Coordinates of C-alpha atoms in Angstrom, one line a residue:
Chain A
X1 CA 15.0 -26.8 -3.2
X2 CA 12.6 -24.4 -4.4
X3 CA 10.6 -23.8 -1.2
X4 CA 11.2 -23.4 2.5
X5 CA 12.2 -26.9 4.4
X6 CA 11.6 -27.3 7.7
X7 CA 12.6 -30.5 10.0
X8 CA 11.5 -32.4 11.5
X9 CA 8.0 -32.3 10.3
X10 CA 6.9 -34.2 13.4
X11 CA 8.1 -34.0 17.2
X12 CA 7.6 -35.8 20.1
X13 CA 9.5 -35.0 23.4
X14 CA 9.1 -35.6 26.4
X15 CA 8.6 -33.2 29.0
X16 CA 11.8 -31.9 30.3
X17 CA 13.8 -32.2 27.2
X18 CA 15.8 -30.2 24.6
X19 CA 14.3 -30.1 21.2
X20 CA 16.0 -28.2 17.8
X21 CA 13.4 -27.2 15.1
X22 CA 15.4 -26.5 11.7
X23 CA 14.5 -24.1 9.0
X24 CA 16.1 -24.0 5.1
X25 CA 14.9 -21.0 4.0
X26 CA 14.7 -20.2 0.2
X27 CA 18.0 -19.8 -1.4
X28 CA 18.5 -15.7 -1.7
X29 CA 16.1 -14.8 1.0
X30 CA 17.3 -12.3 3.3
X31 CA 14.6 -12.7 6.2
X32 CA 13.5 -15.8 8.3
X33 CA 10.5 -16.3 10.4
X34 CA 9.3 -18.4 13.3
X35 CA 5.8 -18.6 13.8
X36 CA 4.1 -20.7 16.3
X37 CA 0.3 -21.7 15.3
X38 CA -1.5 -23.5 18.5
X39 CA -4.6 -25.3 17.7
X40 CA -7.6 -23.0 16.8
X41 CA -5.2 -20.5 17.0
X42 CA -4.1 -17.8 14.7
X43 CA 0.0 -17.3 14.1
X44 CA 2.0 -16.0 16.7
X45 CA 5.2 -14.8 16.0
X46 CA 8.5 -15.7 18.0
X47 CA 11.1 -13.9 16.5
X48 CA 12.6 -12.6 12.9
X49 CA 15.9 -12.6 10.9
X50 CA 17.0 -10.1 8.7
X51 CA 20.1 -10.4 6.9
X52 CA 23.3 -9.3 9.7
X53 CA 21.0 -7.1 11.7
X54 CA 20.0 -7.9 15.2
X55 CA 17.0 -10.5 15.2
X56 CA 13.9 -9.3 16.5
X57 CA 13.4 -11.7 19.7
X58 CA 10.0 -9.7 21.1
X59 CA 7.6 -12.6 20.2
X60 CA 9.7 -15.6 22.2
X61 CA 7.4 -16.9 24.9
X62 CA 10.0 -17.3 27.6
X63 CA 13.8 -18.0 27.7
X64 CA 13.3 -21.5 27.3
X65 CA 13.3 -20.4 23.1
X66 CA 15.6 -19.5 21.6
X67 CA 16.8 -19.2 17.9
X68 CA 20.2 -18.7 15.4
X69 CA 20.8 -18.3 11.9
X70 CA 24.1 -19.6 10.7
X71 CA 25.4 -17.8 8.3
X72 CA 22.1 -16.0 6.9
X73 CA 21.1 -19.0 6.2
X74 CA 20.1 -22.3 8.0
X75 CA 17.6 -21.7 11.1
X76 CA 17.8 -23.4 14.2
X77 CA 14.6 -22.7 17.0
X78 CA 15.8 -24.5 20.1
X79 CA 13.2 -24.9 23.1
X80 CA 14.9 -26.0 26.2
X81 CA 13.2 -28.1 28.9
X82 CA 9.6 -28.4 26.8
X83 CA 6.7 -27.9 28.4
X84 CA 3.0 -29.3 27.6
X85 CA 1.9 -26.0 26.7
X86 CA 4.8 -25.8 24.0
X87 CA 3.2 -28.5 22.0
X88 CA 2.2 -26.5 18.8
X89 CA 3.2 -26.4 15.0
X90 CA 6.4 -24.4 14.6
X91 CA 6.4 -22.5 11.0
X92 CA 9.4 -21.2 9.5
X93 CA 8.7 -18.8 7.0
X94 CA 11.1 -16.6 4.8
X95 CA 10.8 -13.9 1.8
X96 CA 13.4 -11.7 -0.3
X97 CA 14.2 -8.4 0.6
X98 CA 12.7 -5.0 -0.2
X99 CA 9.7 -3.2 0.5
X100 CA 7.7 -3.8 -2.8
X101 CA 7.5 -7.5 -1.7
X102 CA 6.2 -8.2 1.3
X103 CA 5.2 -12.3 0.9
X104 CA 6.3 -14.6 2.8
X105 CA 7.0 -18.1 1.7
X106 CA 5.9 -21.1 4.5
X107 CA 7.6 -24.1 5.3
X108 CA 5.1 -26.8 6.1
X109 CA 6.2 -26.7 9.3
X110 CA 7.2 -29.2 12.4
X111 CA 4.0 -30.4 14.7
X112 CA 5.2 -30.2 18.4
X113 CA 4.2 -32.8 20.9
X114 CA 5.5 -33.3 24.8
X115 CA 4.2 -35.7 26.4
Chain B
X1 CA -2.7 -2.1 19.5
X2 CA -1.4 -4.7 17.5
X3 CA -4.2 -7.6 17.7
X4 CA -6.2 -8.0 14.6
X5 CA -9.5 -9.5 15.1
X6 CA -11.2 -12.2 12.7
X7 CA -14.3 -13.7 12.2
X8 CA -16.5 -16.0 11.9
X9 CA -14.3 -18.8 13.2
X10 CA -15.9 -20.7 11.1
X11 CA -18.1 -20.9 7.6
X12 CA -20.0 -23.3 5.8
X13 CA -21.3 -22.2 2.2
X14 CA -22.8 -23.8 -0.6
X15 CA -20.5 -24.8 -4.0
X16 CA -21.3 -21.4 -6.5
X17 CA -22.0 -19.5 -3.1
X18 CA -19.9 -16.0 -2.0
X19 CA -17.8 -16.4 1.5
X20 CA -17.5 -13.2 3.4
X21 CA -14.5 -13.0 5.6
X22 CA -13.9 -9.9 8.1
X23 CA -11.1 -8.6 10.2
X24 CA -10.7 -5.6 12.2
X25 CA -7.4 -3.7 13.0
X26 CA -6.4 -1.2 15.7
X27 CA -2.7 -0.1 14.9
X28 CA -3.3 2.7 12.4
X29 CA 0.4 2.0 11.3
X30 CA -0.3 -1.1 9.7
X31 CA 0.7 -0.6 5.8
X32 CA -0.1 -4.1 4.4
X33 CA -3.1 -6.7 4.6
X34 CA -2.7 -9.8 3.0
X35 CA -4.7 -12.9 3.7
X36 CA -3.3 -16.7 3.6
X37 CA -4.4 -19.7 2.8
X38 CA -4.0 -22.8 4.5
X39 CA -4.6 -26.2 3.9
X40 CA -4.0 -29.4 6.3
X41 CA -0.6 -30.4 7.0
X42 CA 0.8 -27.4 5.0
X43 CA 2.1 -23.8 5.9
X44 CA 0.0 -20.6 4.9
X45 CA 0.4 -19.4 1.2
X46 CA -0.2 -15.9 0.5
X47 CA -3.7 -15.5 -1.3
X48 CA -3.9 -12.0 -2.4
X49 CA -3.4 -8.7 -0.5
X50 CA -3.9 -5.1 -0.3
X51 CA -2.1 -1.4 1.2
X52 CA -4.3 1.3 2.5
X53 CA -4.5 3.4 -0.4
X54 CA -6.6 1.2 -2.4
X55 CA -10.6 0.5 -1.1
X56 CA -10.4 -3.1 -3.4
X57 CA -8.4 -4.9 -4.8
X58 CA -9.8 -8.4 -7.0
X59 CA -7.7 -11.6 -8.1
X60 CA -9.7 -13.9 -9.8
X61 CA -12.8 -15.0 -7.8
X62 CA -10.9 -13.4 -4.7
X63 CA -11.7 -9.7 -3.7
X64 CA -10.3 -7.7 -1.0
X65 CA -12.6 -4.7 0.3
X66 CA -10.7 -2.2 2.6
X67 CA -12.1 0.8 4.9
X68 CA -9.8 2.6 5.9
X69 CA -11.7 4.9 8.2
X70 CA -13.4 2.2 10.0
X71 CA -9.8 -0.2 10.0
X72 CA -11.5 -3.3 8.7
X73 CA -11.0 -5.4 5.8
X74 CA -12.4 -8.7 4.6
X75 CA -12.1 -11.5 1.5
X76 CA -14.8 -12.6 -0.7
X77 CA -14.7 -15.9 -2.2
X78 CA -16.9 -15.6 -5.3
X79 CA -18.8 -18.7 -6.6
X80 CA -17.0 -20.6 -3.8
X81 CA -15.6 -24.5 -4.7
X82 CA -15.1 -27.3 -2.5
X83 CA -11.7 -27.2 -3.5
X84 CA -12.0 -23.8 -1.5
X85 CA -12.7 -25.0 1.7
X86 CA -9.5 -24.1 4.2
X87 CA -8.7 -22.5 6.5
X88 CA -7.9 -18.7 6.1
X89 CA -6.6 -16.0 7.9
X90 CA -6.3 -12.2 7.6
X91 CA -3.0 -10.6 8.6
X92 CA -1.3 -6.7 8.7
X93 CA 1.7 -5.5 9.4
X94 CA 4.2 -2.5 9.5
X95 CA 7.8 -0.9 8.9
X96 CA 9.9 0.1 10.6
X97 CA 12.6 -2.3 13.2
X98 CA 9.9 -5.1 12.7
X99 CA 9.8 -4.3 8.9
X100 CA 7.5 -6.9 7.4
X101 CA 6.4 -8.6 10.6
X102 CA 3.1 -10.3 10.2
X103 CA 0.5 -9.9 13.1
X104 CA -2.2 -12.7 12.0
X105 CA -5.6 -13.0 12.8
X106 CA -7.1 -15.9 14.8
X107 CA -8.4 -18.0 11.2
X108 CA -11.3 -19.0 9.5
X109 CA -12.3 -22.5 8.7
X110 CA -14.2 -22.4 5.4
X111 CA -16.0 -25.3 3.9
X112 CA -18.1 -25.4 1.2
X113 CA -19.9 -28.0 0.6
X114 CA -20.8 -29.8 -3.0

Protein backbone atom coordinates (compact mmCIF):
# COMPACT_ATOMS: atom_id res chain seq x y z
CA UNK A 1 0.00 0.00 0.00
CA UNK A 2 0.93 3.42 -0.32
CA UNK A 3 0.90 4.43 3.34
CA UNK A 4 1.87 3.04 6.76
CA UNK A 5 -0.62 0.10 8.07
CA UNK A 6 -1.05 -0.48 11.32
CA UNK A 7 -3.22 -3.45 13.05
CA UNK A 8 -5.30 -3.80 14.74
CA UNK A 9 -6.89 -0.38 14.62
CA UNK A 10 -8.70 -1.18 17.83
CA UNK A 11 -7.64 -3.27 21.12
CA UNK A 12 -9.24 -4.45 23.93
CA UNK A 13 -7.46 -6.69 26.55
CA UNK A 14 -7.90 -7.42 29.53
CA UNK A 15 -5.70 -6.76 32.24
CA UNK A 16 -3.03 -9.26 32.55
CA UNK A 17 -2.71 -10.22 29.05
CA UNK A 18 -0.32 -10.26 26.07
CA UNK A 19 -1.18 -7.94 23.29
CA UNK A 20 0.97 -7.60 19.59
CA UNK A 21 0.52 -4.14 17.91
CA UNK A 22 1.66 -4.55 14.03
CA UNK A 23 3.22 -1.95 11.87
CA UNK A 24 3.67 -2.16 7.73
CA UNK A 25 5.82 0.50 7.18
CA UNK A 26 6.05 2.15 3.66
CA UNK A 27 7.71 0.02 1.14
CA UNK A 28 11.59 1.42 0.90
CA UNK A 29 11.58 3.10 4.26
CA UNK A 30 14.53 2.46 6.26
CA UNK A 31 13.29 3.79 9.75
CA UNK A 32 10.19 2.81 11.91
CA UNK A 33 8.63 4.51 14.79
CA UNK A 34 6.46 3.69 17.84
CA UNK A 35 4.81 6.47 19.39
CA UNK A 36 2.38 6.24 22.12
CA UNK A 37 -0.19 9.38 22.31
CA UNK A 38 -2.28 9.15 25.79
CA UNK A 39 -5.38 11.21 25.85
CA UNK A 40 -4.67 15.08 25.94
CA UNK A 41 -1.36 14.08 25.58
CA UNK A 42 1.32 14.92 23.23
CA UNK A 43 3.47 11.87 21.47
CA UNK A 44 5.73 9.99 23.39
CA UNK A 45 8.20 7.99 21.84
CA UNK A 46 8.96 4.27 22.65
CA UNK A 47 11.60 3.24 20.54
CA UNK A 48 13.06 3.61 16.82
CA UNK A 49 14.32 1.39 13.83
CA UNK A 50 16.89 2.18 11.53
CA UNK A 51 17.79 -0.07 8.90
CA UNK A 52 20.42 -3.11 10.71
CA UNK A 53 21.58 -0.79 13.39
CA UNK A 54 20.73 -1.29 16.96
CA UNK A 55 17.05 0.15 17.73
CA UNK A 56 16.94 2.84 19.97
CA UNK A 57 14.79 1.33 23.06
CA UNK A 58 15.23 4.65 25.48
CA UNK A 59 11.56 5.75 25.20
CA UNK A 60 9.92 2.02 26.35
CA UNK A 61 7.96 2.66 29.55
CA UNK A 62 9.01 -0.56 31.27
CA UNK A 63 10.06 -4.09 30.20
CA UNK A 64 6.70 -5.10 29.86
CA UNK A 65 7.28 -3.35 25.87
CA UNK A 66 8.94 -4.56 23.80
CA UNK A 67 9.36 -4.33 19.89
CA UNK A 68 11.06 -6.25 16.54
CA UNK A 69 11.38 -5.57 13.03
CA UNK A 70 11.54 -8.62 10.83
CA UNK A 71 13.60 -8.26 8.23
CA UNK A 72 13.61 -4.28 8.06
CA UNK A 73 10.40 -4.51 7.47
CA UNK A 74 7.18 -5.67 9.35
CA UNK A 75 6.97 -4.16 13.11
CA UNK A 76 5.79 -5.93 15.88
CA UNK A 77 5.25 -3.70 19.51
CA UNK A 78 4.39 -6.45 22.08
CA UNK A 79 3.24 -5.30 25.69
CA UNK A 80 3.25 -8.11 28.11
CA UNK A 81 0.81 -8.32 31.01
CA UNK A 82 -1.18 -4.87 30.05
CA UNK A 83 -1.83 -2.59 32.53
CA UNK A 84 -4.76 0.11 32.79
CA UNK A 85 -2.39 2.80 32.45
CA UNK A 86 -1.21 1.25 28.97
CA UNK A 87 -4.49 1.99 27.45
CA UNK A 88 -3.42 4.58 24.72
CA UNK A 89 -3.15 4.88 20.87
CA UNK A 90 -0.03 3.18 19.58
CA UNK A 91 1.32 5.01 16.28
CA UNK A 92 3.68 3.54 14.07
CA UNK A 93 5.30 5.93 12.01
CA UNK A 94 8.13 5.50 9.25
CA UNK A 95 10.13 7.81 6.63
CA UNK A 96 13.08 7.09 3.95
CA UNK A 97 16.50 7.63 4.77
CA UNK A 98 18.76 10.64 4.61
CA UNK A 99 19.19 13.74 6.29
CA UNK A 100 17.46 16.13 3.70
CA UNK A 101 14.10 14.42 4.64
CA UNK A 102 13.23 14.35 7.85
CA UNK A 103 9.07 13.50 7.53
CA UNK A 104 7.69 11.01 8.95
CA UNK A 105 4.73 9.19 7.51
CA UNK A 106 1.77 7.99 10.27
CA UNK A 107 -0.13 4.98 10.38
CA UNK A 108 -3.51 5.66 11.78
CA UNK A 109 -2.61 3.86 14.55
CA UNK A 110 -4.21 1.05 17.01
CA UNK A 111 -6.49 2.51 20.16
CA UNK A 112 -5.43 0.51 23.29
CA UNK A 113 -7.99 -0.46 25.85
CA UNK A 114 -7.54 -2.90 29.11
CA UNK A 115 -10.09 -3.28 30.96
CA UNK B 1 16.44 19.28 28.18
CA UNK B 2 14.44 17.63 25.79
CA UNK B 3 10.71 18.71 26.58
CA UNK B 4 9.21 21.11 24.20
CA UNK B 5 6.43 23.06 25.58
CA UNK B 6 3.09 24.06 23.74
CA UNK B 7 0.37 26.15 24.06
CA UNK B 8 -2.67 27.09 24.34
CA UNK B 9 -4.14 23.60 24.77
CA UNK B 10 -6.68 24.83 23.16
CA UNK B 11 -8.15 27.62 20.46
CA UNK B 12 -11.31 28.70 19.17
CA UNK B 13 -11.19 31.24 16.23
CA UNK B 14 -13.53 32.67 13.90
CA UNK B 15 -13.67 31.26 9.90
CA UNK B 16 -11.25 34.13 7.90
CA UNK B 17 -9.51 34.62 11.51
CA UNK B 18 -5.40 34.04 12.07
CA UNK B 19 -4.52 31.03 14.78
CA UNK B 20 -1.35 31.64 16.68
CA UNK B 21 0.29 28.57 17.84
CA UNK B 22 3.57 28.73 20.25
CA UNK B 23 6.14 26.24 21.47
CA UNK B 24 9.14 26.67 23.42
CA UNK B 25 12.42 24.48 23.26
CA UNK B 26 15.28 23.94 25.69
CA UNK B 27 17.83 21.55 23.88
CA UNK B 28 19.83 23.96 21.83
CA UNK B 29 20.71 20.80 19.59
CA UNK B 30 17.54 20.50 18.19
CA UNK B 31 18.03 21.03 14.18
CA UNK B 32 14.41 20.54 12.86
CA UNK B 33 10.83 21.98 13.82
CA UNK B 34 8.12 20.70 12.06
CA UNK B 35 4.45 20.85 13.17
CA UNK B 36 1.71 18.02 12.47
CA UNK B 37 -1.56 17.87 11.88
CA UNK B 38 -4.06 15.66 13.23
CA UNK B 39 -7.37 14.86 12.64
CA UNK B 40 -9.78 12.27 14.58
CA UNK B 41 -9.15 8.68 14.15
CA UNK B 42 -6.03 9.42 12.03
CA UNK B 43 -2.10 9.64 12.60
CA UNK B 44 -0.29 13.07 12.44
CA UNK B 45 0.66 14.33 8.90
CA UNK B 46 3.45 16.63 8.62
CA UNK B 47 2.21 20.27 7.93
CA UNK B 48 5.06 22.32 7.12
CA UNK B 49 8.48 22.76 9.01
CA UNK B 50 11.46 24.75 9.49
CA UNK B 51 15.66 24.41 10.57
CA UNK B 52 17.27 27.08 12.62
CA UNK B 53 18.83 28.99 10.02
CA UNK B 54 15.81 30.37 8.62
CA UNK B 55 13.51 33.16 10.99
CA UNK B 56 10.17 32.03 8.53
CA UNK B 57 9.29 29.91 6.50
CA UNK B 58 5.40 30.22 4.71
CA UNK B 59 3.29 27.41 2.85
CA UNK B 60 0.24 28.59 1.69
CA UNK B 61 -1.94 30.17 4.46
CA UNK B 62 0.65 28.38 6.94
CA UNK B 63 3.67 30.27 8.37
CA UNK B 64 6.35 29.25 10.58
CA UNK B 65 8.17 32.12 12.71
CA UNK B 66 11.38 30.93 14.42
CA UNK B 67 13.67 32.81 17.19
CA UNK B 68 16.40 31.32 17.60
CA UNK B 69 17.78 33.32 20.42
CA UNK B 70 14.83 33.02 22.47
CA UNK B 71 14.21 28.91 21.35
CA UNK B 72 10.56 29.36 20.44
CA UNK B 73 8.70 28.90 17.46
CA UNK B 74 5.00 28.98 16.50
CA UNK B 75 2.36 28.37 13.28
CA UNK B 76 0.04 30.81 12.00
CA UNK B 77 -3.09 29.75 10.36
CA UNK B 78 -4.01 32.63 8.02
CA UNK B 79 -7.77 33.30 7.20
CA UNK B 80 -8.41 30.05 9.21
CA UNK B 81 -11.41 27.46 7.77
CA UNK B 82 -13.46 25.21 9.59
CA UNK B 83 -12.01 22.57 7.67
CA UNK B 84 -8.91 23.77 9.84
CA UNK B 85 -9.98 22.93 12.97
CA UNK B 86 -7.59 19.88 14.50
CA UNK B 87 -5.63 19.17 16.52
CA UNK B 88 -1.87 20.36 16.06
CA UNK B 89 1.28 19.82 17.54
CA UNK B 90 4.72 21.36 17.43
CA UNK B 91 7.74 19.04 17.43
CA UNK B 92 11.98 19.23 17.18
CA UNK B 93 14.38 16.94 17.02
CA UNK B 94 18.14 16.16 16.57
CA UNK B 95 21.12 13.97 14.95
CA UNK B 96 23.09 12.12 16.04
CA UNK B 97 22.39 8.01 17.54
CA UNK B 98 18.63 9.23 17.73
CA UNK B 99 18.93 10.72 14.19
CA UNK B 100 15.51 12.05 13.37
CA UNK B 101 13.81 11.26 16.64
CA UNK B 102 10.82 13.43 17.18
CA UNK B 103 10.30 14.99 20.65
CA UNK B 104 6.48 16.40 20.29
CA UNK B 105 4.82 18.93 22.11
CA UNK B 106 1.70 18.32 24.31
CA UNK B 107 -1.06 19.55 21.18
CA UNK B 108 -3.32 22.04 20.32
CA UNK B 109 -6.96 21.58 19.68
CA UNK B 110 -7.95 24.22 17.09
CA UNK B 111 -11.52 24.93 16.09
CA UNK B 112 -12.74 27.46 14.10
CA UNK B 113 -15.88 28.06 13.97
CA UNK B 114 -18.28 29.05 10.66
Amino acid sequence: GAGVSQSPSNKVTEKGKDVELRCDPISGHTALYWYRQSLGQGLEFLIYFQGNSAPDKSGLPSDRFSAERTGGSVSTLTIQRTQQEDSAVYLCASRPRGPSDYGYTFGSGTRLTVV
Amino acid sequence: QQQVKQSPQSLIVQKGGISIINCAYENTAFDYFPWYQQFPGKGPALLIAIRPDVSEKKEGRFTISFNKSAKQFSLHIMDSQPGDSATYFCAASTGGTSYGKLTFGQGTILTVHP
